[in-house]
Amino acid sequence: MIPWIRPGSNAPFPPVADALSEPNGLLAAGADLSPGRLLEAYRHGIFPWYAEGEPILWWSPDPRLVIYPDQVHVARRLARRIRAGGFRLTLDAAFEEVIEACSAPRERQRGTWITPEMNAAYRVLNRMGHAHSLEVWQGERLTGGIYGVALGRAFFGESMFHRADDASKIALVALCAILDHHRFGVLDCQLESAHLRRLGGVALERRRFVALVAGLTASEHLVGDWHSLPVPIQWAPFFPAD
């Protein structure tokens, strides 16, 4: 049995140590997707994940997959693809397009967890300067991207997509380089996958993750539009001036 949080209430989340082990990390249900509730959740190592027609479900799995931005792994094939170029990158230039692309059902999936309610909530966070996207373009076509929430010096990845080979990998690697350049300490990947492991993902015990996030989110950092955010010099050629 998990606690129910009445929508619109100021009731706090239960301690993450109370989350279920099966399904892994299920902590609470209910509440809402207001900006304050979402930001409170991320600060405590909690995120929403549910299907359309379900109540909002809140999770804090153990272990938690993260990538340290300075330790992202770039395989030789991907490094060659990056050196070959042929694409350009932007920040916060097409947030709505990225979240729409991430919302599309994936192959062999019947639906999407990015419900219209979730979609709208993260657009609000983007307008507030807390949610951000990195876009990969080939010509004028958006071929990949990633979005998530930045709080303090922690970035909480939500989803990424690709319409061309390696586009989502390029988005993630470029984002890690930018996060490292601006002294972010962690990119939260939420759930384990072999794909993210190959890109440098490591599993942290929940208590370690929560302690890490508490320290990294203790002060504000880079709140606002990231469209003109300085990028590392090695990535500058891929961010052409408008």
Short mmCIF file of N, CA, C and O in Angstrom, two decimals, residues 49-162:
data_model
loop_
_atom_site.label_atom_id
_atom_site.label_comp_id
_atom_site.label_asym_id
_atom_site.label_seq_id
_atom_site.Cartn_x
_atom_site.Cartn_y
_atom_site.Cartn_z
N TRP A 49 6.11 9.16 -13.05
CA TRP A 49 6.15 8.22 -14.18
C TRP A 49 4.86 7.41 -14.13
O TRP A 49 4.65 6.64 -13.18
N TYR A 50 4.03 7.58 -15.12
CA TYR A 50 2.73 6.90 -15.12
C TYR A 50 2.17 6.92 -16.53
O TYR A 50 2.66 7.65 -17.41
N ALA A 51 1.15 6.13 -16.77
CA ALA A 51 0.52 6.06 -18.08
C ALA A 51 -0.77 6.86 -18.07
O ALA A 51 -1.38 7.09 -17.01
N GLU A 52 -1.18 7.30 -19.25
CA GLU A 52 -2.43 8.06 -19.35
C GLU A 52 -3.59 7.21 -18.82
O GLU A 52 -3.68 6.01 -19.09
N GLY A 53 -4.45 7.84 -18.03
CA GLY A 53 -5.57 7.14 -17.42
C GLY A 53 -5.28 6.65 -16.01
O GLY A 53 -6.19 6.26 -15.28
N GLU A 54 -3.98 6.63 -15.61
CA GLU A 54 -3.59 6.26 -14.25
C GLU A 54 -3.49 7.52 -13.39
O GLU A 54 -3.31 8.63 -13.91
N PRO A 55 -3.55 7.37 -12.07
CA PRO A 55 -3.16 8.50 -11.21
C PRO A 55 -1.67 8.75 -11.38
O PRO A 55 -0.92 7.90 -11.85
N ILE A 56 -1.25 9.94 -11.01
CA ILE A 56 0.18 10.25 -11.05
C ILE A 56 0.89 9.34 -10.05
O ILE A 56 0.49 9.23 -8.89
N LEU A 57 1.95 8.69 -10.51
CA LEU A 57 2.75 7.82 -9.65
C LEU A 57 4.13 8.44 -9.47
O LEU A 57 4.73 8.95 -10.43
N TRP A 58 4.65 8.36 -8.26
CA TRP A 58 5.94 8.97 -7.92
C TRP A 58 6.93 7.88 -7.53
O TRP A 58 6.60 6.98 -6.75
N TRP A 59 8.18 7.99 -8.04
CA TRP A 59 9.15 6.91 -7.94
C TRP A 59 10.48 7.41 -7.40
O TRP A 59 10.90 8.53 -7.67
N SER A 60 11.15 6.51 -6.70
CA SER A 60 12.54 6.74 -6.28
C SER A 60 13.23 5.38 -6.23
O SER A 60 13.38 4.78 -5.16
N PRO A 61 13.65 4.86 -7.38
CA PRO A 61 14.20 3.48 -7.44
C PRO A 61 15.55 3.36 -6.75
O PRO A 61 16.28 4.34 -6.58
N ASP A 62 15.86 2.13 -6.39
CA ASP A 62 17.14 1.81 -5.76
C ASP A 62 17.66 0.53 -6.42
O ASP A 62 17.03 -0.53 -6.31
N PRO A 63 18.80 0.60 -7.15
CA PRO A 63 19.71 1.74 -7.29
C PRO A 63 19.20 2.73 -8.33
O PRO A 63 18.18 2.50 -8.99
N ARG A 64 19.97 3.82 -8.48
CA ARG A 64 19.64 4.89 -9.42
C ARG A 64 20.77 5.03 -10.42
O ARG A 64 21.94 5.11 -10.03
N LEU A 65 20.45 5.04 -11.71
CA LEU A 65 21.49 5.16 -12.72
C LEU A 65 21.81 6.63 -12.96
O LEU A 65 20.91 7.45 -13.16
N VAL A 66 23.10 6.95 -12.94
CA VAL A 66 23.56 8.32 -13.18
C VAL A 66 24.74 8.29 -14.13
O VAL A 66 25.41 7.26 -14.29
N ILE A 67 24.99 9.43 -14.76
CA ILE A 67 26.23 9.64 -15.50
C ILE A 67 26.91 10.86 -14.90
O ILE A 67 26.27 11.92 -14.78
N TYR A 68 28.16 10.71 -14.49
CA TYR A 68 28.93 11.87 -14.08
C TYR A 68 29.38 12.57 -15.37
O TYR A 68 30.02 11.94 -16.23
N PRO A 69 29.04 13.85 -15.54
CA PRO A 69 29.30 14.50 -16.84
C PRO A 69 30.73 14.41 -17.33
O PRO A 69 30.97 14.32 -18.54
N ASP A 70 31.69 14.40 -16.42
CA ASP A 70 33.08 14.32 -16.86
C ASP A 70 33.53 12.89 -17.14
O ASP A 70 34.69 12.67 -17.50
N GLN A 71 32.63 11.93 -16.98
CA GLN A 71 32.99 10.53 -17.20
C GLN A 71 32.11 9.85 -18.26
O GLN A 71 32.08 8.62 -18.35
N VAL A 72 31.40 10.64 -19.06
CA VAL A 72 30.60 10.05 -20.13
C VAL A 72 31.52 9.29 -21.07
O VAL A 72 32.64 9.73 -21.37
N HIS A 73 31.06 8.13 -21.52
CA HIS A 73 31.91 7.27 -22.37
C HIS A 73 31.54 7.48 -23.83
O HIS A 73 30.37 7.33 -24.22
N VAL A 74 32.54 7.80 -24.64
CA VAL A 74 32.34 7.99 -26.07
C VAL A 74 33.08 6.86 -26.80
O VAL A 74 34.31 6.83 -26.83
N ALA A 75 32.33 5.92 -27.33
CA ALA A 75 32.94 4.81 -28.07
C ALA A 75 33.63 5.34 -29.33
O ALA A 75 33.29 6.41 -29.84
N ARG A 76 34.58 4.56 -29.83
CA ARG A 76 35.36 5.03 -30.98
C ARG A 76 34.47 5.32 -32.19
O ARG A 76 34.69 6.31 -32.91
N ARG A 77 33.49 4.47 -32.42
CA ARG A 77 32.59 4.70 -33.56
C ARG A 77 31.85 6.02 -33.40
O ARG A 77 31.72 6.79 -34.37
N LEU A 78 31.36 6.29 -32.21
CA LEU A 78 30.65 7.54 -31.97
C LEU A 78 31.59 8.73 -32.08
O LEU A 78 31.22 9.78 -32.62
N ALA A 79 32.81 8.59 -31.59
CA ALA A 79 33.79 9.67 -31.70
C ALA A 79 34.05 10.01 -33.17
O ALA A 79 34.16 11.19 -33.54
N ARG A 80 34.16 8.98 -34.02
CA ARG A 80 34.36 9.22 -35.45
C ARG A 80 33.15 9.95 -36.04
O ARG A 80 33.31 10.85 -36.87
N ARG A 81 31.97 9.56 -35.60
CA ARG A 81 30.74 10.22 -36.10
C ARG A 81 30.73 11.69 -35.70
O ARG A 81 30.35 12.56 -36.51
N ILE A 82 31.15 11.98 -34.48
CA ILE A 82 31.18 13.37 -34.03
C ILE A 82 32.20 14.17 -34.82
O ILE A 82 31.94 15.29 -35.27
N ARG A 83 33.39 13.59 -35.02
CA ARG A 83 34.44 14.30 -35.77
C ARG A 83 34.02 14.55 -37.22
O ARG A 83 34.40 15.57 -37.82
N ALA A 84 33.23 13.65 -37.77
CA ALA A 84 32.80 13.80 -39.16
C ALA A 84 31.85 14.98 -39.34
O ALA A 84 31.73 15.53 -40.43
N GLY A 85 31.19 15.39 -38.27
CA GLY A 85 30.29 16.54 -38.34
C GLY A 85 29.04 16.25 -39.14
O GLY A 85 28.49 15.15 -39.11
N GLY A 86 28.57 17.27 -39.85
CA GLY A 86 27.34 17.10 -40.62
C GLY A 86 26.09 17.41 -39.84
O GLY A 86 24.97 17.19 -40.32
N PHE A 87 26.24 17.91 -38.64
CA PHE A 87 25.09 18.27 -37.83
C PHE A 87 25.41 19.56 -37.08
O PHE A 87 26.56 19.98 -36.98
N ARG A 88 24.37 20.18 -36.56
CA ARG A 88 24.56 21.33 -35.69
C ARG A 88 23.71 21.13 -34.44
O ARG A 88 22.72 20.38 -34.45
N LEU A 89 24.10 21.82 -33.38
CA LEU A 89 23.45 21.67 -32.09
C LEU A 89 22.90 23.00 -31.62
O LEU A 89 23.45 24.07 -31.92
N THR A 90 21.81 22.94 -30.86
CA THR A 90 21.24 24.13 -30.23
C THR A 90 20.78 23.76 -28.82
O THR A 90 20.57 22.59 -28.50
N LEU A 91 20.64 24.78 -28.01
CA LEU A 91 20.10 24.63 -26.66
C LEU A 91 18.82 25.45 -26.53
O LEU A 91 18.79 26.63 -26.91
N ASP A 92 17.76 24.84 -26.02
CA ASP A 92 16.50 25.52 -25.77
C ASP A 92 15.95 26.24 -26.99
O ASP A 92 15.22 27.23 -26.87
N ALA A 93 16.30 25.75 -28.18
CA ALA A 93 15.80 26.38 -29.40
C ALA A 93 14.49 25.75 -29.88
O ALA A 93 13.75 26.37 -30.64
N ALA A 94 14.22 24.51 -29.43
CA ALA A 94 13.03 23.80 -29.91
C ALA A 94 12.53 22.86 -28.82
O ALA A 94 12.28 21.67 -29.07
N PHE A 95 12.37 23.40 -27.61
CA PHE A 95 11.98 22.55 -26.49
C PHE A 95 10.67 21.81 -26.78
O PHE A 95 10.55 20.61 -26.53
N GLU A 96 9.69 22.54 -27.29
CA GLU A 96 8.39 21.92 -27.52
C GLU A 96 8.48 20.82 -28.58
O GLU A 96 7.82 19.78 -28.45
N GLU A 97 9.29 21.02 -29.61
CA GLU A 97 9.46 19.99 -30.62
C GLU A 97 10.14 18.76 -30.04
O GLU A 97 9.81 17.62 -30.39
N VAL A 98 11.11 18.97 -29.16
CA VAL A 98 11.81 17.83 -28.55
C VAL A 98 10.86 17.02 -27.68
O VAL A 98 10.82 15.78 -27.77
N ILE A 99 10.10 17.70 -26.84
CA ILE A 99 9.21 16.94 -25.94
C ILE A 99 8.11 16.24 -26.75
O ILE A 99 7.69 15.13 -26.39
N GLU A 100 7.66 16.85 -27.84
CA GLU A 100 6.68 16.18 -28.70
C GLU A 100 7.28 14.93 -29.32
O GLU A 100 6.63 13.88 -29.38
N ALA A 101 8.52 15.03 -29.79
CA ALA A 101 9.18 13.86 -30.39
C ALA A 101 9.38 12.77 -29.35
O ALA A 101 9.20 11.58 -29.65
N CYS A 102 9.77 13.15 -28.14
CA CYS A 102 9.95 12.16 -27.07
C CYS A 102 8.63 11.53 -26.66
O CYS A 102 8.60 10.40 -26.15
N SER A 103 7.52 12.26 -26.86
CA SER A 103 6.20 11.76 -26.47
C SER A 103 5.66 10.71 -27.42
O SER A 103 4.73 9.97 -27.06
N ALA A 104 6.19 10.66 -28.63
CA ALA A 104 5.67 9.71 -29.61
C ALA A 104 5.93 8.27 -29.15
O ALA A 104 7.02 7.97 -28.65
N PRO A 105 4.96 7.38 -29.27
CA PRO A 105 5.18 5.98 -28.88
C PRO A 105 6.38 5.38 -29.61
O PRO A 105 6.58 5.64 -30.80
N ARG A 106 7.18 4.61 -28.89
CA ARG A 106 8.35 3.97 -29.48
C ARG A 106 7.95 2.66 -30.16
O ARG A 106 6.86 2.12 -29.91
N GLU A 107 8.86 2.14 -30.95
CA GLU A 107 8.60 0.87 -31.62
C GLU A 107 8.31 -0.22 -30.59
O GLU A 107 8.98 -0.32 -29.55
N ARG A 108 7.29 -0.99 -30.86
CA ARG A 108 6.84 -2.10 -29.99
C ARG A 108 6.24 -1.60 -28.68
O ARG A 108 6.04 -2.38 -27.76
N GLN A 109 5.93 -0.29 -28.58
CA GLN A 109 5.22 0.23 -27.41
C GLN A 109 3.83 0.67 -27.82
O GLN A 109 3.64 1.27 -28.89
N ARG A 110 2.86 0.41 -26.97
CA ARG A 110 1.47 0.73 -27.31
C ARG A 110 1.12 2.17 -26.95
O ARG A 110 0.19 2.74 -27.49
N GLY A 111 1.86 2.77 -26.04
CA GLY A 111 1.54 4.13 -25.62
C GLY A 111 2.78 4.87 -25.19
O GLY A 111 3.90 4.48 -25.52
N THR A 112 2.61 5.95 -24.46
CA THR A 112 3.72 6.77 -24.01
C THR A 112 3.48 7.19 -22.57
O THR A 112 2.33 7.41 -22.16
N TRP A 113 4.56 7.31 -21.80
CA TRP A 113 4.42 7.79 -20.44
C TRP A 113 4.43 9.31 -20.38
O TRP A 113 4.10 9.89 -19.34
N ILE A 114 4.79 9.98 -21.47
CA ILE A 114 4.76 11.45 -21.48
C ILE A 114 3.35 11.85 -21.90
O ILE A 114 3.05 12.12 -23.06
N THR A 115 2.46 11.86 -20.93
CA THR A 115 1.05 12.16 -21.17
C THR A 115 0.89 13.64 -21.53
O THR A 115 1.81 14.45 -21.32
N PRO A 116 -0.26 14.04 -22.07
CA PRO A 116 -0.49 15.46 -22.33
C PRO A 116 -0.29 16.33 -21.08
O PRO A 116 0.23 17.45 -21.16
N GLU A 117 -0.67 15.79 -19.91
CA GLU A 117 -0.49 16.52 -18.65
C GLU A 117 0.99 16.71 -18.35
O GLU A 117 1.44 17.80 -17.95
N MET A 118 1.79 15.67 -18.54
CA MET A 118 3.24 15.77 -18.34
C MET A 118 3.84 16.74 -19.35
O MET A 118 4.68 17.59 -19.01
N ASN A 119 3.44 16.63 -20.59
CA ASN A 119 3.94 17.49 -21.64
C ASN A 119 3.73 18.96 -21.25
O ASN A 119 4.67 19.78 -21.32
N ALA A 120 2.52 19.29 -20.84
CA ALA A 120 2.21 20.67 -20.47
C ALA A 120 3.01 21.13 -19.26
O ALA A 120 3.48 22.27 -19.19
N ALA A 121 3.18 20.25 -18.28
CA ALA A 121 3.89 20.62 -17.05
C ALA A 121 5.34 20.97 -17.31
O ALA A 121 5.88 21.94 -16.75
N TYR A 122 6.01 20.21 -18.19
CA TYR A 122 7.42 20.48 -18.45
C TYR A 122 7.61 21.70 -19.36
O TYR A 122 8.63 22.37 -19.30
N ARG A 123 6.60 22.01 -20.17
CA ARG A 123 6.67 23.25 -20.92
C ARG A 123 6.64 24.45 -19.97
O ARG A 123 7.32 25.45 -20.20
N VAL A 124 5.84 24.34 -18.91
CA VAL A 124 5.82 25.42 -17.91
C VAL A 124 7.20 25.54 -17.25
O VAL A 124 7.72 26.65 -17.08
N LEU A 125 7.81 24.41 -16.89
CA LEU A 125 9.14 24.46 -16.28
C LEU A 125 10.16 25.05 -17.25
O LEU A 125 11.09 25.76 -16.82
N ASN A 126 10.01 24.79 -18.52
CA ASN A 126 10.90 25.39 -19.51
C ASN A 126 10.74 26.91 -19.54
O ASN A 126 11.74 27.65 -19.55
N ARG A 127 9.52 27.38 -19.51
CA ARG A 127 9.29 28.83 -19.51
C ARG A 127 9.82 29.48 -18.24
O ARG A 127 10.21 30.64 -18.23
N MET A 128 9.87 28.71 -17.15
CA MET A 128 10.40 29.20 -15.88
C MET A 128 11.93 29.15 -15.82
O MET A 128 12.53 29.66 -14.88
N GLY A 129 12.55 28.51 -16.81
CA GLY A 129 14.01 28.40 -16.83
C GLY A 129 14.57 27.22 -16.08
O GLY A 129 15.77 27.18 -15.79
N HIS A 130 13.73 26.21 -15.80
CA HIS A 130 14.18 25.01 -15.08
C HIS A 130 14.29 23.77 -15.97
O HIS A 130 15.07 22.87 -15.65
N ALA A 131 13.53 23.70 -17.05
CA ALA A 131 13.60 22.56 -17.96
C ALA A 131 14.28 23.02 -19.25
O ALA A 131 14.03 24.14 -19.73
N HIS A 132 15.13 22.15 -19.79
CA HIS A 132 15.95 22.54 -20.93
C HIS A 132 16.05 21.40 -21.94
O HIS A 132 15.88 20.23 -21.60
N SER A 133 16.37 21.78 -23.17
CA SER A 133 16.54 20.79 -24.24
C SER A 133 17.83 21.06 -25.00
O SER A 133 18.29 22.20 -25.08
N LEU A 134 18.39 20.00 -25.53
CA LEU A 134 19.49 20.10 -26.48
C LEU A 134 19.02 19.42 -27.76
O LEU A 134 18.54 18.29 -27.71
N GLU A 135 19.16 20.13 -28.89
CA GLU A 135 18.66 19.66 -30.16
C GLU A 135 19.80 19.32 -31.11
O GLU A 135 20.83 20.01 -31.14
N VAL A 136 19.61 18.26 -31.89
CA VAL A 136 20.55 17.87 -32.95
C VAL A 136 19.84 18.06 -34.29
O VAL A 136 18.76 17.49 -34.50
N TRP A 137 20.45 18.85 -35.17
CA TRP A 137 19.87 19.17 -36.47
C TRP A 137 20.78 18.65 -37.59
O TRP A 137 22.00 18.69 -37.46
N GLN A 138 20.16 18.20 -38.66
CA GLN A 138 20.87 17.92 -39.90
C GLN A 138 20.16 18.74 -40.97
O GLN A 138 19.02 18.45 -41.33
N GLY A 139 20.84 19.80 -41.43
CA GLY A 139 20.15 20.79 -42.24
C GLY A 139 19.11 21.48 -41.38
O GLY A 139 19.39 21.93 -40.27
N GLU A 140 17.90 21.53 -41.87
CA GLU A 140 16.80 22.14 -41.10
C GLU A 140 15.93 21.09 -40.41
O GLU A 140 14.89 21.42 -39.84
N ARG A 141 16.38 19.83 -40.44
CA ARG A 141 15.58 18.74 -39.86
C ARG A 141 16.07 18.43 -38.46
O ARG A 141 17.27 18.20 -38.25
N LEU A 142 15.15 18.39 -37.52
CA LEU A 142 15.46 17.99 -36.15
C LEU A 142 15.57 16.48 -36.11
O LEU A 142 14.57 15.78 -36.32
N THR A 143 16.77 15.96 -35.87
CA THR A 143 16.98 14.51 -35.94
C THR A 143 17.24 13.86 -34.59
O THR A 143 17.35 12.63 -34.51
N GLY A 144 17.36 14.64 -33.53
CA GLY A 144 17.59 14.06 -32.21
C GLY A 144 17.53 15.13 -31.14
O GLY A 144 17.59 16.33 -31.43
N GLY A 145 17.42 14.68 -29.91
CA GLY A 145 17.40 15.65 -28.82
C GLY A 145 17.21 14.98 -27.48
O GLY A 145 16.93 13.77 -27.39
N ILE A 146 17.38 15.77 -26.45
CA ILE A 146 17.23 15.32 -25.07
C ILE A 146 16.67 16.48 -24.26
O ILE A 146 16.94 17.65 -24.57
N TYR A 147 15.86 16.18 -23.25
CA TYR A 147 15.37 17.25 -22.36
C TYR A 147 15.36 16.75 -20.93
O TYR A 147 15.38 15.53 -20.66
N GLY A 148 15.35 17.70 -20.02
CA GLY A 148 15.31 17.36 -18.59
C GLY A 148 15.22 18.62 -17.76
O GLY A 148 14.96 19.72 -18.27
N VAL A 149 15.44 18.45 -16.48
CA VAL A 149 15.26 19.53 -15.50
C VAL A 149 16.60 19.80 -14.82
O VAL A 149 17.28 18.87 -14.36
N ALA A 150 16.97 21.07 -14.76
CA ALA A 150 18.18 21.49 -14.06
C ALA A 150 17.80 22.15 -12.75
O ALA A 150 16.99 23.09 -12.73
N LEU A 151 18.38 21.66 -11.68
CA LEU A 151 18.20 22.25 -10.35
C LEU A 151 19.56 22.34 -9.71
O LEU A 151 20.24 21.32 -9.53
N GLY A 152 19.97 23.57 -9.36
CA GLY A 152 21.31 23.72 -8.84
C GLY A 152 22.31 23.19 -9.84
O GLY A 152 22.27 23.54 -11.02
N ARG A 153 23.19 22.30 -9.40
CA ARG A 153 24.19 21.72 -10.29
C ARG A 153 23.90 20.24 -10.57
O ARG A 153 24.80 19.46 -10.84
N ALA A 154 22.61 19.89 -10.55
CA ALA A 154 22.17 18.55 -10.94
C ALA A 154 21.23 18.68 -12.13
O ALA A 154 20.39 19.59 -12.18
N PHE A 155 21.38 17.77 -13.10
CA PHE A 155 20.49 17.74 -14.25
C PHE A 155 19.77 16.40 -14.24
O PHE A 155 20.41 15.34 -14.19
N PHE A 156 18.44 16.46 -14.30
CA PHE A 156 17.61 15.26 -14.23
C PHE A 156 17.08 14.97 -15.63
O PHE A 156 16.15 15.62 -16.11
N GLY A 157 17.69 14.01 -16.31
CA GLY A 157 17.29 13.68 -17.66
C GLY A 157 15.91 13.03 -17.68
O GLY A 157 15.63 12.14 -16.87
N GLU A 158 15.07 13.46 -18.59
CA GLU A 158 13.72 12.90 -18.69
C GLU A 158 13.56 11.97 -19.89
O GLU A 158 13.07 10.87 -19.76
N SER A 159 13.98 12.41 -21.07
CA SER A 159 13.81 11.55 -22.23
C SER A 159 14.68 12.08 -23.37
O SER A 159 15.09 13.24 -23.37
N MET A 160 14.97 11.21 -24.34
CA MET A 160 15.67 11.62 -25.54
C MET A 160 15.11 10.83 -26.71
O MET A 160 14.42 9.82 -26.54
N PHE A 161 15.39 11.30 -27.93
CA PHE A 161 14.85 10.64 -29.11
C PHE A 161 15.86 10.77 -30.24
O PHE A 161 16.80 11.58 -30.18
N HIS A 162 15.69 9.95 -31.27
CA HIS A 162 16.52 10.08 -32.47
C HIS A 162 15.70 9.73 -33.70
O HIS A 162 14.82 8.88 -33.65
#
